[in-house]
Amino acid sequence: MRAGIGFIAPNLAAVVVFLLFPLGFSLYLSFHSWDLFGPMRFAGLGNYRQLLDDPLFYIALRNTAVFTVLALVPTVVISLAVAAALNRKLRGIGLFRTLAFLPLVASTVAMAVVWRFLFTTDDGLVNLMLGWAGVPPIPWLSDPNWALLALSVVTVWKSVPFAAVILLAAMQGVPENLYEAAKIDGAGPWRRFRSITVPLIRGALSFVFVITIINSVQAFDQAYALTDGNGGPETGTYVLGIMLFQNAFRFYEIGYAAALAWVLFALLLVLTLIQLWLSRRDPEEA
């Protein structure tokens, strides 16, 4: 008994110090007003009321919602297509797999900096390639209407490899005899994919949905690198992660930032529970 406690004690201590204590302290901070330098002042629910009255909060919430949709749908669709392609036994598939998983190697900030140069309006590679097709230059990072789309493109590019790995692992667990029986019955590739593959990887798809939503709502590093942490142009990429960072480390409103963090946690919890409930429903009920 004592030996077992001794083995798990370091892990338990790490959980307490690096997880439970920060969570509890941030909740404590959300009910106080503090600028990191002066004494804390109890504010009760003042930070939460201020958050609900802050117009920037609703701008960040709207941008985050739009950004999540723009990132979620392409990530799921493209990762499904990539996983299906990687699941086939073709010549050169090893090289394709290597290229598909390369974005996982680069750090998010380094990748966002590279994309920032690619999205340059005048001589960026993206606009040069669009120019070959006769499309005029697009102000990706200088127009609020395009900046959020550019941020979504970067996020999708970074998210697809991880999602494809999860879906590929699920696809490789589908029994081959099901496909053979479907072929005998005359089902084509699309029918086999829709009627066999997708239903049998439903759990992995649900996981990809949840992880993509969580990563999108918590997005900060790629938005910071693309916009210098300003959420610009104007408020085009002003998402919840940028708002939290600015209030905590630029305005030093630590209690207000902690309240925003807990509202963000509650939002993610609700979205995750809804997605888990939908994934556990009987397909015949949907």
PDB file of N, CA and C in Angstrom, residues 137-206:
ATOM      1  N   PRO A 137      -5.685  40.619 -56.728  1.00  0.00           N
ATOM      2  CA  PRO A 137      -5.109  40.456 -55.386  1.00  0.00           C
ATOM      3  C   PRO A 137      -6.165  40.621 -54.288  1.00  0.00           C
ATOM      4  N   ILE A 138      -6.083  39.774 -53.295  1.00  0.00           N
ATOM      5  CA  ILE A 138      -7.019  39.801 -52.166  1.00  0.00           C
ATOM      6  C   ILE A 138      -6.278  40.313 -50.928  1.00  0.00           C
ATOM      7  N   PRO A 139      -6.829  41.314 -50.240  1.00  0.00           N
ATOM      8  CA  PRO A 139      -6.176  41.840 -49.027  1.00  0.00           C
ATOM      9  C   PRO A 139      -6.417  40.919 -47.828  1.00  0.00           C
ATOM     10  N   TRP A 140      -5.738  39.791 -47.815  1.00  0.00           N
ATOM     11  CA  TRP A 140      -6.015  38.765 -46.819  1.00  0.00           C
ATOM     12  C   TRP A 140      -5.907  39.278 -45.388  1.00  0.00           C
ATOM     13  N   LEU A 141      -4.843  39.997 -45.084  1.00  0.00           N
ATOM     14  CA  LEU A 141      -4.585  40.388 -43.698  1.00  0.00           C
ATOM     15  C   LEU A 141      -4.779  41.878 -43.448  1.00  0.00           C
ATOM     16  N   SER A 142      -5.297  42.599 -44.427  1.00  0.00           N
ATOM     17  CA  SER A 142      -5.543  44.031 -44.247  1.00  0.00           C
ATOM     18  C   SER A 142      -7.011  44.390 -44.342  1.00  0.00           C
ATOM     19  N   ASP A 143      -7.852  43.444 -44.706  1.00  0.00           N
ATOM     20  CA  ASP A 143      -9.295  43.659 -44.792  1.00  0.00           C
ATOM     21  C   ASP A 143      -9.964  42.807 -43.726  1.00  0.00           C
ATOM     22  N   PRO A 144     -10.785  43.412 -42.843  1.00  0.00           N
ATOM     23  CA  PRO A 144     -11.442  42.626 -41.779  1.00  0.00           C
ATOM     24  C   PRO A 144     -12.300  41.489 -42.301  1.00  0.00           C
ATOM     25  N   ASN A 145     -12.857  41.654 -43.481  1.00  0.00           N
ATOM     26  CA  ASN A 145     -13.736  40.622 -44.032  1.00  0.00           C
ATOM     27  C   ASN A 145     -12.956  39.408 -44.536  1.00  0.00           C
ATOM     28  N   TRP A 146     -11.676  39.586 -44.844  1.00  0.00           N
ATOM     29  CA  TRP A 146     -10.863  38.487 -45.343  1.00  0.00           C
ATOM     30  C   TRP A 146      -9.940  37.907 -44.279  1.00  0.00           C
ATOM     31  N   ALA A 147      -9.635  38.690 -43.257  1.00  0.00           N
ATOM     32  CA  ALA A 147      -8.634  38.264 -42.272  1.00  0.00           C
ATOM     33  C   ALA A 147      -9.078  37.007 -41.517  1.00  0.00           C
ATOM     34  N   LEU A 148     -10.359  36.928 -41.149  1.00  0.00           N
ATOM     35  CA  LEU A 148     -10.843  35.760 -40.415  1.00  0.00           C
ATOM     36  C   LEU A 148     -10.803  34.514 -41.292  1.00  0.00           C
ATOM     37  N   LEU A 149     -11.061  34.692 -42.586  1.00  0.00           N
ATOM     38  CA  LEU A 149     -10.964  33.562 -43.518  1.00  0.00           C
ATOM     39  C   LEU A 149      -9.517  33.095 -43.637  1.00  0.00           C
ATOM     40  N   ALA A 150      -8.577  34.051 -43.685  1.00  0.00           N
ATOM     41  CA  ALA A 150      -7.167  33.688 -43.739  1.00  0.00           C
ATOM     42  C   ALA A 150      -6.757  32.919 -42.492  1.00  0.00           C
ATOM     43  N   LEU A 151      -7.233  33.372 -41.346  1.00  0.00           N
ATOM     44  CA  LEU A 151      -6.940  32.666 -40.090  1.00  0.00           C
ATOM     45  C   LEU A 151      -7.514  31.258 -40.110  1.00  0.00           C
ATOM     46  N   SER A 152      -8.679  31.096 -40.705  1.00  0.00           N
ATOM     47  CA  SER A 152      -9.306  29.773 -40.799  1.00  0.00           C
ATOM     48  C   SER A 152      -8.512  28.850 -41.714  1.00  0.00           C
ATOM     49  N   VAL A 153      -7.993  29.396 -42.809  1.00  0.00           N
ATOM     50  CA  VAL A 153      -7.180  28.591 -43.730  1.00  0.00           C
ATOM     51  C   VAL A 153      -5.943  28.051 -43.020  1.00  0.00           C
ATOM     52  N   VAL A 154      -5.282  28.913 -42.255  1.00  0.00           N
ATOM     53  CA  VAL A 154      -4.093  28.498 -41.508  1.00  0.00           C
ATOM     54  C   VAL A 154      -4.446  27.409 -40.496  1.00  0.00           C
ATOM     55  N   THR A 155      -5.557  27.588 -39.807  1.00  0.00           N
ATOM     56  CA  THR A 155      -5.975  26.628 -38.784  1.00  0.00           C
ATOM     57  C   THR A 155      -6.332  25.284 -39.404  1.00  0.00           C
ATOM     58  N   VAL A 156      -7.028  25.300 -40.528  1.00  0.00           N
ATOM     59  CA  VAL A 156      -7.385  24.055 -41.213  1.00  0.00           C
ATOM     60  C   VAL A 156      -6.127  23.327 -41.660  1.00  0.00           C
ATOM     61  N   TRP A 157      -5.185  24.073 -42.232  1.00  0.00           N
ATOM     62  CA  TRP A 157      -3.937  23.464 -42.705  1.00  0.00           C
ATOM     63  C   TRP A 157      -3.199  22.775 -41.564  1.00  0.00           C
ATOM     64  N   LYS A 158      -3.260  23.358 -40.376  1.00  0.00           N
ATOM     65  CA  LYS A 158      -2.576  22.789 -39.226  1.00  0.00           C
ATOM     66  C   LYS A 158      -3.375  21.652 -38.601  1.00  0.00           C
ATOM     67  N   SER A 159      -4.697  21.681 -38.681  1.00  0.00           N
ATOM     68  CA  SER A 159      -5.542  20.719 -37.981  1.00  0.00           C
ATOM     69  C   SER A 159      -5.771  19.432 -38.755  1.00  0.00           C
ATOM     70  N   VAL A 160      -5.741  19.503 -40.072  1.00  0.00           N
ATOM     71  CA  VAL A 160      -6.084  18.339 -40.898  1.00  0.00           C
ATOM     72  C   VAL A 160      -5.202  17.121 -40.620  1.00  0.00           C
ATOM     73  N   PRO A 161      -3.867  17.247 -40.515  1.00  0.00           N
ATOM     74  CA  PRO A 161      -3.058  16.037 -40.314  1.00  0.00           C
ATOM     75  C   PRO A 161      -3.434  15.254 -39.064  1.00  0.00           C
ATOM     76  N   PHE A 162      -3.628  15.938 -37.933  1.00  0.00           N
ATOM     77  CA  PHE A 162      -3.988  15.228 -36.706  1.00  0.00           C
ATOM     78  C   PHE A 162      -5.338  14.538 -36.851  1.00  0.00           C
ATOM     79  N   ALA A 163      -6.314  15.258 -37.419  1.00  0.00           N
ATOM     80  CA  ALA A 163      -7.638  14.657 -37.610  1.00  0.00           C
ATOM     81  C   ALA A 163      -7.562  13.478 -38.569  1.00  0.00           C
ATOM     82  N   ALA A 164      -6.732  13.588 -39.603  1.00  0.00           N
ATOM     83  CA  ALA A 164      -6.600  12.501 -40.574  1.00  0.00           C
ATOM     84  C   ALA A 164      -5.986  11.259 -39.922  1.00  0.00           C
ATOM     85  N   VAL A 165      -5.044  11.458 -39.008  1.00  0.00           N
ATOM     86  CA  VAL A 165      -4.437  10.316 -38.309  1.00  0.00           C
ATOM     87  C   VAL A 165      -5.496   9.563 -37.511  1.00  0.00           C
ATOM     88  N   ILE A 166      -6.340  10.299 -36.790  1.00  0.00           N
ATOM     89  CA  ILE A 166      -7.397   9.673 -35.984  1.00  0.00           C
ATOM     90  C   ILE A 166      -8.367   8.904 -36.876  1.00  0.00           C
ATOM     91  N   LEU A 167      -8.789   9.535 -37.971  1.00  0.00           N
ATOM     92  CA  LEU A 167      -9.761   8.887 -38.856  1.00  0.00           C
ATOM     93  C   LEU A 167      -9.143   7.713 -39.608  1.00  0.00           C
ATOM     94  N   LEU A 168      -7.860   7.837 -39.976  1.00  0.00           N
ATOM     95  CA  LEU A 168      -7.186   6.734 -40.662  1.00  0.00           C
ATOM     96  C   LEU A 168      -7.098   5.514 -39.758  1.00  0.00           C
ATOM     97  N   ALA A 169      -6.772   5.728 -38.490  1.00  0.00           N
ATOM     98  CA  ALA A 169      -6.704   4.611 -37.547  1.00  0.00           C
ATOM     99  C   ALA A 169      -8.067   3.933 -37.411  1.00  0.00           C
ATOM    100  N   ALA A 170      -9.133   4.743 -37.392  1.00  0.00           N
ATOM    101  CA  ALA A 170     -10.478   4.172 -37.295  1.00  0.00           C
ATOM    102  C   ALA A 170     -10.843   3.406 -38.567  1.00  0.00           C
ATOM    103  N   MET A 171     -10.478   3.943 -39.729  1.00  0.00           N
ATOM    104  CA  MET A 171     -10.792   3.273 -40.992  1.00  0.00           C
ATOM    105  C   MET A 171     -10.070   1.936 -41.116  1.00  0.00           C
ATOM    106  N   GLN A 172      -8.854   1.859 -40.611  1.00  0.00           N
ATOM    107  CA  GLN A 172      -8.097   0.618 -40.706  1.00  0.00           C
ATOM    108  C   GLN A 172      -8.657  -0.460 -39.788  1.00  0.00           C
ATOM    109  N   GLY A 173      -9.537  -0.078 -38.884  1.00  0.00           N
ATOM    110  CA  GLY A 173     -10.185  -1.053 -38.014  1.00  0.00           C
ATOM    111  C   GLY A 173     -11.499  -1.580 -38.553  1.00  0.00           C
ATOM    112  N   VAL A 174     -11.929  -1.069 -39.704  1.00  0.00           N
ATOM    113  CA  VAL A 174     -13.166  -1.562 -40.319  1.00  0.00           C
ATOM    114  C   VAL A 174     -12.898  -2.913 -40.970  1.00  0.00           C
ATOM    115  N   PRO A 175     -13.684  -3.938 -40.667  1.00  0.00           N
ATOM    116  CA  PRO A 175     -13.459  -5.276 -41.249  1.00  0.00           C
ATOM    117  C   PRO A 175     -13.516  -5.250 -42.772  1.00  0.00           C
ATOM    118  N   GLU A 176     -12.546  -5.883 -43.393  1.00  0.00           N
ATOM    119  CA  GLU A 176     -12.469  -5.892 -44.848  1.00  0.00           C
ATOM    120  C   GLU A 176     -13.596  -6.701 -45.478  1.00  0.00           C
ATOM    121  N   ASN A 177     -14.109  -7.701 -44.743  1.00  0.00           N
ATOM    122  CA  ASN A 177     -15.158  -8.541 -45.332  1.00  0.00           C
ATOM    123  C   ASN A 177     -16.448  -7.767 -45.570  1.00  0.00           C
ATOM    124  N   LEU A 178     -16.647  -6.667 -44.833  1.00  0.00           N
ATOM    125  CA  LEU A 178     -17.833  -5.840 -45.072  1.00  0.00           C
ATOM    126  C   LEU A 178     -17.757  -5.188 -46.452  1.00  0.00           C
ATOM    127  N   TYR A 179     -16.578  -4.711 -46.810  1.00  0.00           N
ATOM    128  CA  TYR A 179     -16.411  -4.106 -48.131  1.00  0.00           C
ATOM    129  C   TYR A 179     -16.566  -5.154 -49.235  1.00  0.00           C
ATOM    130  N   GLU A 180     -16.036  -6.345 -48.994  1.00  0.00           N
ATOM    131  CA  GLU A 180     -16.147  -7.404 -49.998  1.00  0.00           C
ATOM    132  C   GLU A 180     -17.604  -7.808 -50.211  1.00  0.00           C
ATOM    133  N   ALA A 181     -18.359  -7.886 -49.107  1.00  0.00           N
ATOM    134  CA  ALA A 181     -19.782  -8.220 -49.240  1.00  0.00           C
ATOM    135  C   ALA A 181     -20.535  -7.127 -49.978  1.00  0.00           C
ATOM    136  N   ALA A 182     -20.184  -5.870 -49.702  1.00  0.00           N
ATOM    137  CA  ALA A 182     -20.846  -4.759 -50.391  1.00  0.00           C
ATOM    138  C   ALA A 182     -20.513  -4.760 -51.874  1.00  0.00           C
ATOM    139  N   LYS A 183     -19.268  -5.120 -52.230  1.00  0.00           N
ATOM    140  CA  LYS A 183     -18.898  -5.201 -53.638  1.00  0.00           C
ATOM    141  C   LYS A 183     -19.717  -6.271 -54.355  1.00  0.00           C
ATOM    142  N   ILE A 184     -19.900  -7.396 -53.678  1.00  0.00           N
ATOM    143  CA  ILE A 184     -20.689  -8.473 -54.274  1.00  0.00           C
ATOM    144  C   ILE A 184     -22.120  -8.022 -54.522  1.00  0.00           C
ATOM    145  N   ASP A 185     -22.640  -7.194 -53.621  1.00  0.00           N
ATOM    146  CA  ASP A 185     -24.005  -6.682 -53.765  1.00  0.00           C
ATOM    147  C   ASP A 185     -24.103  -5.553 -54.779  1.00  0.00           C
ATOM    148  N   GLY A 186     -22.970  -5.146 -55.323  1.00  0.00           N
ATOM    149  CA  GLY A 186     -22.986  -4.122 -56.367  1.00  0.00           C
ATOM    150  C   GLY A 186     -22.810  -2.708 -55.873  1.00  0.00           C
ATOM    151  N   ALA A 187     -22.410  -2.510 -54.633  1.00  0.00           N
ATOM    152  CA  ALA A 187     -22.225  -1.167 -54.101  1.00  0.00           C
ATOM    153  C   ALA A 187     -20.930  -0.566 -54.628  1.00  0.00           C
ATOM    154  N   GLY A 188     -21.010   0.684 -55.091  1.00  0.00           N
ATOM    155  CA  GLY A 188     -19.830   1.376 -55.598  1.00  0.00           C
ATOM    156  C   GLY A 188     -18.992   1.959 -54.474  1.00  0.00           C
ATOM    157  N   PRO A 189     -17.846   2.580 -54.820  1.00  0.00           N
ATOM    158  CA  PRO A 189     -16.942   3.138 -53.794  1.00  0.00           C
ATOM    159  C   PRO A 189     -17.633   4.161 -52.890  1.00  0.00           C
ATOM    160  N   TRP A 190     -18.420   5.082 -53.494  1.00  0.00           N
ATOM    161  CA  TRP A 190     -19.074   6.114 -52.684  1.00  0.00           C
ATOM    162  C   TRP A 190     -20.118   5.500 -51.754  1.00  0.00           C
ATOM    163  N   ARG A 191     -20.866   4.517 -52.258  1.00  0.00           N
ATOM    164  CA  ARG A 191     -21.882   3.879 -51.425  1.00  0.00           C
ATOM    165  C   ARG A 191     -21.227   3.116 -50.284  1.00  0.00           C
ATOM    166  N   ARG A 192     -20.100   2.453 -50.550  1.00  0.00           N
ATOM    167  CA  ARG A 192     -19.402   1.730 -49.480  1.00  0.00           C
ATOM    168  C   ARG A 192     -18.864   2.694 -48.428  1.00  0.00           C
ATOM    169  N   PHE A 193     -18.356   3.821 -48.910  1.00  0.00           N
ATOM    170  CA  PHE A 193     -17.818   4.809 -47.969  1.00  0.00           C
ATOM    171  C   PHE A 193     -18.935   5.394 -47.099  1.00  0.00           C
ATOM    172  N   ARG A 194     -20.067   5.712 -47.731  1.00  0.00           N
ATOM    173  CA  ARG A 194     -21.164   6.359 -47.002  1.00  0.00           C
ATOM    174  C   ARG A 194     -21.904   5.393 -46.091  1.00  0.00           C
ATOM    175  N   SER A 195     -22.059   4.149 -46.522  1.00  0.00           N
ATOM    176  CA  SER A 195     -22.884   3.195 -45.772  1.00  0.00           C
ATOM    177  C   SER A 195     -22.089   2.304 -44.829  1.00  0.00           C
ATOM    178  N   ILE A 196     -20.784   2.173 -45.053  1.00  0.00           N
ATOM    179  CA  ILE A 196     -19.969   1.290 -44.201  1.00  0.00           C
ATOM    180  C   ILE A 196     -18.933   2.089 -43.410  1.00  0.00           C
ATOM    181  N   THR A 197     -18.101   2.851 -44.129  1.00  0.00           N
ATOM    182  CA  THR A 197     -16.984   3.528 -43.466  1.00  0.00           C
ATOM    183  C   THR A 197     -17.462   4.571 -42.460  1.00  0.00           C
ATOM    184  N   VAL A 198     -18.298   5.499 -42.922  1.00  0.00           N
ATOM    185  CA  VAL A 198     -18.712   6.609 -42.049  1.00  0.00           C
ATOM    186  C   VAL A 198     -19.444   6.127 -40.798  1.00  0.00           C
ATOM    187  N   PRO A 199     -20.429   5.211 -40.906  1.00  0.00           N
ATOM    188  CA  PRO A 199     -21.085   4.752 -39.665  1.00  0.00           C
ATOM    189  C   PRO A 199     -20.145   4.055 -38.687  1.00  0.00           C
ATOM    190  N   LEU A 200     -19.169   3.299 -39.207  1.00  0.00           N
ATOM    191  CA  LEU A 200     -18.287   2.536 -38.334  1.00  0.00           C
ATOM    192  C   LEU A 200     -17.159   3.373 -37.731  1.00  0.00           C
ATOM    193  N   ILE A 201     -16.936   4.584 -38.243  1.00  0.00           N
ATOM    194  CA  ILE A 201     -15.924   5.466 -37.633  1.00  0.00           C
ATOM    195  C   ILE A 201     -16.612   6.642 -36.942  1.00  0.00           C
ATOM    196  N   ARG A 202     -17.862   6.438 -36.567  1.00  0.00           N
ATOM    197  CA  ARG A 202     -18.633   7.527 -35.960  1.00  0.00           C
ATOM    198  C   ARG A 202     -17.977   8.037 -34.678  1.00  0.00           C
ATOM    199  N   GLY A 203     -17.429   7.137 -33.869  1.00  0.00           N
ATOM    200  CA  GLY A 203     -16.772   7.553 -32.631  1.00  0.00           C
ATOM    201  C   GLY A 203     -15.565   8.434 -32.896  1.00  0.00           C
ATOM    202  N   ALA A 204     -14.746   8.056 -33.878  1.00  0.00           N
ATOM    203  CA  ALA A 204     -13.582   8.865 -34.230  1.00  0.00           C
ATOM    204  C   ALA A 204     -13.995  10.210 -34.803  1.00  0.00           C
ATOM    205  N   LEU A 205     -15.057  10.218 -35.612  1.00  0.00           N
ATOM    206  CA  LEU A 205     -15.570  11.476 -36.148  1.00  0.00           C
ATOM    207  C   LEU A 205     -16.029  12.400 -35.031  1.00  0.00           C
ATOM    208  N   SER A 206     -16.712  11.833 -34.047  1.00  0.00           N
ATOM    209  CA  SER A 206     -17.163  12.632 -32.906  1.00  0.00           C
ATOM    210  C   SER A 206     -15.979  13.227 -32.166  1.00  0.00           C
TER     211      SER A 206
END
